[in-house]
């Protein structure tokens, strides 16, 4: 069994590349293929909360795992996660191709470290290439998300 | 806090945005390219029989299947969509394998038997320029794609008067655009006989020309629709169009939808790159610090195909002396065919190379004269009313070079920090340096093409508005900028305006969304359309109420004394009820430019932008590793339309400039692009870059209806020389070639 965005899957080809399984078979096309060799970060997904590169894995590698793709980050009613909203509000989006991977990497970071410094954010997203933004507004967005998530905590 | 506005942000942050490879059509086939292994050869024989027997393989398409023209190109029609006989590059595609799945198509590629007759490649532009060299494109008279020049004053006499003459050579590297989304196209033949093309490209109309030429049909028979684009940076023109043309060819022949999605390896192998330049400069100066003359010889490696090399090198020609007044100039610029991968448009378009040379050259000159580098620039840089090297008087807009320079000097504390620079001091644990660079840049196309753009504003019966312009979204936020300009002009909230899905069948060709012309040209057209629309609505209201509309504000129509006449929605209802369409087509025609190819004189651009960038860095004296500490930019952008998106252009431009300075290089070995993927091509990562600062200088341009100018390219053309200068002040050594590798 594999759980993707809360849905359990039982029938799959274990030898299939994970990125293709998500994109082609489950139509979760928010996971992007930029390099297909595990250096650009566009295909980042969360496996049991850890950011991993889906182009470097096979379906059998994630059996009994809980996967979150970009489609699983917002609430079921469509409300955006504070990280997603912060990416919009801070102007962190240009072409958008790196965005799903960046959001998921940020999601994992803020779960582990809710109060990162800008330098820690830089370190966390070093595996995610972005050609448009120079990363500045992506870092702004993650810092803003941390601030907002902090305010939400009781 | 103030929030950013983008019409596509929600879709992009949720993964819902549809890029081309995300789309599937029913019964869709997949095609993949087969490349030449040699940079120059004759195609003798291509046997597809074994491949056709493999599972899933439907067809192998070759040049003989092309119903229209095999060759196409934006300026010279020299590029074979598929090779028929002559191979000029390892990016040349010999055939396409079409199969039910992409994996099956890829698996069949090794089964195609290919026989080539090797020819000796020409890999060095200087060798190609030798009159004895083989002519690579026999239909062309020489191996030059073009020759441009500037002749002004008398360099020989000026050099006799000069107190000193300096001579320097510079070279720049071939770099890859590295849009994160590789090329992708889906084509299908619609039931009305139109070839419908979905893709990611710089300019759908350019793609339409490639597709129509390949199929041998008229422009009306092809409709190109732009899906979400995963970045362009100038790079998604010829190659993206070729990918579309090939997918269309397969769909045309097989009568089924066909998708081609490139791997990163194919993209890096085949797509055009930024031109590598070799530049030799001789500058004559007097001891008062005035530049008397410049003699420059510039050679651009255009690679195997012409693409837009004549236009790229034309900008280099016009801006060959940087933003300085030089009374005597002899510039010769050559675009040269070789068998390397072809070169084409990339953000900056012939200026990053020039600025890398000139912005170091002026500092070398200043040092020789014993004048500080800022004063030297201030003596020689263009000012209000200055005449450029092509004879253009800068008088129709505010020349703000001093303003951008002063801003960066102050914000970076340049003069104080410059005193702290290490100059390779052996007693320093780490070498510190600060450097800057300045530029001007001609806005839009200049003599590269006809400059015009249009916009359609079409108000629906409920008062909501559909907007479309002749500029296209590559990720920069052009649609959002157009919506913002329309909203301001019409006095409506943003959510009442929607941007129509771009299609070549909706609106006239407004030229490519390149040359930082999107905001000024598209925005100009939006303002024109809004004025027409307000006139139509205002006249209808006048006719049926007798009241004069003077303002459109807050969804209301106001009379000259500010009294409400009626709401926007009521006015639109009034129009529809009285057989009047609230529909406007606006055209922006900027002033004509002039150019004399013989002398290189003329009003090259209708207006100019000014910029200054600086960088602080540290160099490790043991390893030579450069650590960027911060980067800062000030640009006169006319008017900030969308501040967050504008900052994004600054930051992304500076980052790409830093990559150009320190990391990026795409050498060719025997014509083949060496880096095959991002593991071998070093892009700046988050940890390589410092914090950046973006400063807007707003002097609304009288030529621009919206007041705004451009930023995409200015932001990208200064960081390499700023870093090179900072490295000089850190290490005491000048680096004349890119990327800079510090020698210890």
mmCIF file of C-alpha atoms in Angstrom, chain B residues 309-440:
data_model
loop_
_atom_site.group_PDB
_atom_site.id
_atom_site.type_symbol
_atom_site.label_atom_id
_atom_site.label_comp_id
_atom_site.label_asym_id
_atom_site.label_seq_id
_atom_site.Cartn_x
_atom_site.Cartn_y
_atom_site.Cartn_z
ATOM 1 C CA UNK B 309 22.864 36.525 -34.563
ATOM 2 C CA UNK B 310 22.611 39.620 -36.813
ATOM 3 C CA UNK B 311 20.257 41.251 -34.283
ATOM 4 C CA UNK B 312 22.199 40.219 -31.175
ATOM 5 C CA UNK B 313 25.418 41.581 -32.649
ATOM 6 C CA UNK B 314 23.638 44.731 -33.815
ATOM 7 C CA UNK B 315 22.854 45.624 -30.215
ATOM 8 C CA UNK B 316 26.498 44.916 -29.356
ATOM 9 C CA UNK B 317 27.468 47.289 -32.150
ATOM 10 C CA UNK B 318 25.245 50.151 -31.022
ATOM 11 C CA UNK B 319 26.321 49.698 -27.394
ATOM 12 C CA UNK B 320 29.925 48.768 -28.197
ATOM 13 C CA UNK B 321 31.410 51.654 -26.194
ATOM 14 C CA UNK B 322 29.158 51.184 -23.192
ATOM 15 C CA UNK B 323 27.322 54.190 -21.830
ATOM 16 C CA UNK B 324 30.105 56.639 -22.651
ATOM 17 C CA UNK B 325 30.503 59.587 -24.962
ATOM 18 C CA UNK B 326 33.187 58.753 -27.482
ATOM 19 C CA UNK B 327 33.744 61.208 -30.339
ATOM 20 C CA UNK B 328 35.826 58.895 -32.527
ATOM 21 C CA UNK B 329 34.794 55.298 -33.011
ATOM 22 C CA UNK B 330 35.622 52.420 -35.285
ATOM 23 C CA UNK B 331 33.718 49.312 -34.287
ATOM 24 C CA UNK B 332 33.642 46.149 -36.376
ATOM 25 C CA UNK B 333 31.362 43.356 -35.273
ATOM 26 C CA UNK B 334 31.228 39.978 -36.979
ATOM 27 C CA UNK B 335 28.677 37.205 -36.552
ATOM 28 C CA UNK B 336 30.287 33.991 -37.720
ATOM 29 C CA UNK B 337 29.076 30.548 -38.732
ATOM 30 C CA UNK B 338 30.944 27.578 -37.230
ATOM 31 C CA UNK B 339 29.979 23.962 -36.539
ATOM 32 C CA UNK B 340 29.470 24.602 -32.848
ATOM 33 C CA UNK B 341 25.983 24.567 -31.361
ATOM 34 C CA UNK B 342 24.162 27.623 -32.635
ATOM 35 C CA UNK B 343 23.857 30.836 -30.648
ATOM 36 C CA UNK B 344 20.770 32.968 -30.352
ATOM 37 C CA UNK B 345 18.731 35.211 -28.147
ATOM 38 C CA UNK B 346 19.383 35.238 -24.433
ATOM 39 C CA UNK B 347 18.365 37.793 -21.816
ATOM 40 C CA UNK B 348 20.697 40.724 -22.396
ATOM 41 C CA UNK B 349 21.010 40.012 -26.108
ATOM 42 C CA UNK B 350 24.559 41.068 -26.925
ATOM 43 C CA UNK B 351 25.005 43.501 -24.033
ATOM 44 C CA UNK B 352 26.302 41.303 -21.177
ATOM 45 C CA UNK B 353 29.385 40.516 -23.284
ATOM 46 C CA UNK B 354 30.029 44.170 -24.132
ATOM 47 C CA UNK B 355 29.502 45.348 -20.570
ATOM 48 C CA UNK B 356 31.894 42.708 -19.240
ATOM 49 C CA UNK B 357 34.598 44.212 -21.467
ATOM 50 C CA UNK B 358 33.818 47.929 -21.356
ATOM 51 C CA UNK B 359 33.088 48.200 -17.634
ATOM 52 C CA UNK B 360 36.505 46.692 -16.911
ATOM 53 C CA UNK B 361 38.179 48.663 -19.689
ATOM 54 C CA UNK B 362 37.102 52.011 -18.197
ATOM 55 C CA UNK B 363 38.509 51.009 -14.819
ATOM 56 C CA UNK B 364 41.794 49.945 -16.409
ATOM 57 C CA UNK B 365 41.891 53.311 -18.204
ATOM 58 C CA UNK B 366 41.087 55.253 -15.042
ATOM 59 C CA UNK B 367 43.836 53.497 -13.114
ATOM 60 C CA UNK B 368 46.391 54.185 -15.876
ATOM 61 C CA UNK B 369 45.433 57.863 -15.755
ATOM 62 C CA UNK B 370 45.532 57.976 -11.967
ATOM 63 C CA UNK B 371 41.881 58.978 -11.767
ATOM 64 C CA UNK B 372 39.456 57.079 -9.561
ATOM 65 C CA UNK B 373 37.057 54.834 -11.428
ATOM 66 C CA UNK B 374 33.933 56.735 -10.381
ATOM 67 C CA UNK B 375 35.222 60.157 -11.406
ATOM 68 C CA UNK B 376 36.404 58.689 -14.703
ATOM 69 C CA UNK B 377 32.922 57.343 -15.358
ATOM 70 C CA UNK B 378 31.329 60.635 -14.363
ATOM 71 C CA UNK B 379 33.573 62.508 -16.811
ATOM 72 C CA UNK B 380 32.736 60.265 -19.745
ATOM 73 C CA UNK B 381 29.255 58.834 -19.228
ATOM 74 C CA UNK B 382 26.288 60.091 -21.217
ATOM 75 C CA UNK B 383 24.319 62.974 -19.741
ATOM 76 C CA UNK B 384 21.182 64.866 -20.722
ATOM 77 C CA UNK B 385 21.632 65.943 -24.329
ATOM 78 C CA UNK B 386 24.696 63.757 -24.947
ATOM 79 C CA UNK B 387 25.262 62.236 -28.361
ATOM 80 C CA UNK B 388 25.719 58.469 -28.491
ATOM 81 C CA UNK B 389 28.366 56.807 -30.649
ATOM 82 C CA UNK B 390 25.718 56.282 -33.337
ATOM 83 C CA UNK B 391 24.892 59.993 -33.393
ATOM 84 C CA UNK B 392 21.666 59.811 -31.404
ATOM 85 C CA UNK B 393 21.037 62.816 -29.149
ATOM 86 C CA UNK B 394 19.609 61.686 -25.816
ATOM 87 C CA UNK B 395 16.976 64.347 -25.307
ATOM 88 C CA UNK B 396 13.487 62.800 -25.488
ATOM 89 C CA UNK B 397 13.669 61.301 -21.999
ATOM 90 C CA UNK B 398 15.480 61.897 -18.719
ATOM 91 C CA UNK B 399 19.061 60.622 -18.877
ATOM 92 C CA UNK B 400 19.378 59.288 -15.354
ATOM 93 C CA UNK B 401 22.748 57.557 -15.391
ATOM 94 C CA UNK B 402 24.084 59.915 -12.707
ATOM 95 C CA UNK B 403 21.015 59.191 -10.594
ATOM 96 C CA UNK B 404 21.387 55.394 -10.706
ATOM 97 C CA UNK B 405 25.129 55.642 -10.102
ATOM 98 C CA UNK B 406 24.766 58.057 -7.167
ATOM 99 C CA UNK B 407 22.077 55.848 -5.648
ATOM 100 C CA UNK B 408 24.252 52.744 -5.711
ATOM 101 C CA UNK B 409 27.314 54.647 -4.464
ATOM 102 C CA UNK B 410 25.315 55.876 -1.491
ATOM 103 C CA UNK B 411 23.369 52.686 -0.744
ATOM 104 C CA UNK B 412 26.442 50.479 -0.972
ATOM 105 C CA UNK B 413 28.731 52.952 0.858
ATOM 106 C CA UNK B 414 31.021 52.310 -2.100
ATOM 107 C CA UNK B 415 33.645 54.968 -1.519
ATOM 108 C CA UNK B 416 34.335 53.956 2.064
ATOM 109 C CA UNK B 417 34.267 50.261 1.331
ATOM 110 C CA UNK B 418 36.505 50.709 -1.684
ATOM 111 C CA UNK B 419 39.229 51.875 0.739
ATOM 112 C CA UNK B 420 38.975 48.537 2.565
ATOM 113 C CA UNK B 421 39.691 46.412 -0.517
ATOM 114 C CA UNK B 422 42.544 43.934 -0.166
ATOM 115 C CA UNK B 423 44.314 44.148 -3.554
ATOM 116 C CA UNK B 424 45.739 40.700 -2.916
ATOM 117 C CA UNK B 425 47.432 41.802 0.304
ATOM 118 C CA UNK B 426 49.340 38.715 1.549
ATOM 119 C CA UNK B 427 48.699 39.776 5.158
ATOM 120 C CA UNK B 428 44.929 39.512 4.762
ATOM 121 C CA UNK B 429 43.224 36.295 5.911
ATOM 122 C CA UNK B 430 40.626 36.831 3.238
ATOM 123 C CA UNK B 431 40.573 39.257 0.378
ATOM 124 C CA UNK B 432 37.742 41.725 0.334
ATOM 125 C CA UNK B 433 36.488 43.585 -2.729
ATOM 126 C CA UNK B 434 33.642 45.787 -3.909
ATOM 127 C CA UNK B 435 32.929 46.570 -7.540
ATOM 128 C CA UNK B 436 30.293 48.159 -9.668
ATOM 129 C CA UNK B 437 29.247 48.625 -13.257
ATOM 130 C CA UNK B 438 26.920 50.989 -15.097
ATOM 131 C CA UNK B 439 25.104 50.811 -18.390
ATOM 132 C CA UNK B 440 22.566 52.244 -20.676
#
